[in-house]
mmCIF file of C-alpha atoms in Angstrom:
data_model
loop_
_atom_site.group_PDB
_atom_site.id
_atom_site.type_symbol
_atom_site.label_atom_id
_atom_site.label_comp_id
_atom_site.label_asym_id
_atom_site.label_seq_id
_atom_site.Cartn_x
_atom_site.Cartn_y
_atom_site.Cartn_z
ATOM 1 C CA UNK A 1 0.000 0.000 0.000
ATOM 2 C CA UNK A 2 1.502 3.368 -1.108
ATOM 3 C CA UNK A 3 -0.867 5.883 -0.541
ATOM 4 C CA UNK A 4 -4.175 6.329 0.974
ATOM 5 C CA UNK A 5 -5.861 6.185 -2.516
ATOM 6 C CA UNK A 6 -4.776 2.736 -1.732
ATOM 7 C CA UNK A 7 -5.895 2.150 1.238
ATOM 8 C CA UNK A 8 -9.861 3.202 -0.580
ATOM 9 C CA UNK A 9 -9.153 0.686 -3.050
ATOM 10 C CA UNK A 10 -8.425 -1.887 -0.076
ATOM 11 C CA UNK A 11 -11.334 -0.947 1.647
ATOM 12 C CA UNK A 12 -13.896 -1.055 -1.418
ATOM 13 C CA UNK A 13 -12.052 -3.976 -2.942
ATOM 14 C CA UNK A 14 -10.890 -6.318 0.143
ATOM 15 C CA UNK A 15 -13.110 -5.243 2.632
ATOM 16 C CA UNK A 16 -16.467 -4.558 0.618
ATOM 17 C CA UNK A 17 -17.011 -1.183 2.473
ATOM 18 C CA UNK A 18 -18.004 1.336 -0.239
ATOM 19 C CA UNK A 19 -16.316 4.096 0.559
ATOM 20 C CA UNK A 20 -14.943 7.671 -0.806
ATOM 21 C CA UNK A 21 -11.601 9.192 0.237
ATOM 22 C CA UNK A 22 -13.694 12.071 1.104
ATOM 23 C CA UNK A 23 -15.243 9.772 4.115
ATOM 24 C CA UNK A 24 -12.027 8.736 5.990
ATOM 25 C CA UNK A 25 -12.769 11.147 8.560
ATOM 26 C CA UNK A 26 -15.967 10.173 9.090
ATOM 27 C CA UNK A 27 -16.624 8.699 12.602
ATOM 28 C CA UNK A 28 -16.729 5.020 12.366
ATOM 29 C CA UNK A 29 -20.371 4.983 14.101
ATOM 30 C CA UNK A 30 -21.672 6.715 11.051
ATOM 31 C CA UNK A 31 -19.752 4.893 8.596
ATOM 32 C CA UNK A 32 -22.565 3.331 6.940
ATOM 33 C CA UNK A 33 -22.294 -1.152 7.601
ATOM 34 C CA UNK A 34 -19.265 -0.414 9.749
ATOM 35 C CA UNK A 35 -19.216 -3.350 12.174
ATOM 36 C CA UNK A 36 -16.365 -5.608 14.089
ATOM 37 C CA UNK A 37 -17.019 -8.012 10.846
ATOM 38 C CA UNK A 38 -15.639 -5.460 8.718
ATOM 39 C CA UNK A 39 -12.573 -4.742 11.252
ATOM 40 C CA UNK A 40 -11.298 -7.808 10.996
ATOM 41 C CA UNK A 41 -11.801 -8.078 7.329
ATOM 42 C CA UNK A 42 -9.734 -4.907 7.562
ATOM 43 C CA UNK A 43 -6.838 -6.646 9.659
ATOM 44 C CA UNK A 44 -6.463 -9.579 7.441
ATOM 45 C CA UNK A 45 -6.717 -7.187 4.574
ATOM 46 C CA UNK A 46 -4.077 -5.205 5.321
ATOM 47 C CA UNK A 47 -1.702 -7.706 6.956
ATOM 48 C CA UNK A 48 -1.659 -9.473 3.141
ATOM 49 C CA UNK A 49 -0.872 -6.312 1.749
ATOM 50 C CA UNK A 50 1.800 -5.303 4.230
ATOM 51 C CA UNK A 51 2.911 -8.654 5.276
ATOM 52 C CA UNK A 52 2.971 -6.633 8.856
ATOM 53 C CA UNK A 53 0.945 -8.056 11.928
ATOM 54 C CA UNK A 54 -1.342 -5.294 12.640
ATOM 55 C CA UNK A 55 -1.683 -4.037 16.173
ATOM 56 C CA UNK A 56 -5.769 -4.936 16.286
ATOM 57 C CA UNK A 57 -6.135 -3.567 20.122
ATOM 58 C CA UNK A 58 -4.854 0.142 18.425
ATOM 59 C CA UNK A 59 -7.402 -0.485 15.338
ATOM 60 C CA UNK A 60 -10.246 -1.317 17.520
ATOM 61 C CA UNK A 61 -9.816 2.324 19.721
ATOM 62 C CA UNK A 62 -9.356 4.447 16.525
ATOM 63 C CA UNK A 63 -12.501 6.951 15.689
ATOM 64 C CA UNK A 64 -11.912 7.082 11.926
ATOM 65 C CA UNK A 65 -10.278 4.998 9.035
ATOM 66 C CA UNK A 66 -8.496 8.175 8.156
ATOM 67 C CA UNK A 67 -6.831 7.113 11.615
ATOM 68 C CA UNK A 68 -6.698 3.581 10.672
ATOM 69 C CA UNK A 69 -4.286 4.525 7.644
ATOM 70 C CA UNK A 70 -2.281 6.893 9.218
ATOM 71 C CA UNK A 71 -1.448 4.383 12.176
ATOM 72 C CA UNK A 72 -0.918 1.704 9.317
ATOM 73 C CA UNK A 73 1.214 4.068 6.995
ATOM 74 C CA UNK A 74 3.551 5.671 9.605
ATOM 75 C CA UNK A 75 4.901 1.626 10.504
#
């Protein structure tokens, strides 16, 4: 993953969240189908793409994917 337009296509693509850059700031309780289904499809997601464990306790506190990638990108 190089840049958060890549981290959209992950999340439309692997995950099956349909999603717009333009909501990655969005609070996850309005995301629209946001669930702890779709967090862990987001885990597995981007540990395949990484080939990084991901550190699930810090995914599961974060308010926004926009937070999400930036936690992800800065490893």
């Amino acid at each position: 993953m190089n840049d958060v337009e890549d981290f959209v296509v992950l999340l439309r693509e692997e995950v099956g969240l349909p999603i717009e850059r333009s909501q990655l700031t969005t609070d996850l309780d309005n995301v629209p189908a946001w669930d702890s289904l779709l967090l862990l499809k987001l885990v597995v997601a981007l540990e395949r793409e990484t080939g990084r464990r991901m550190p699930v306790g810090r995914l599961m506190a974060m308010r926004s994917l926009q937070d999400m990638y930036e936690l992800v990108a800065a490893a």
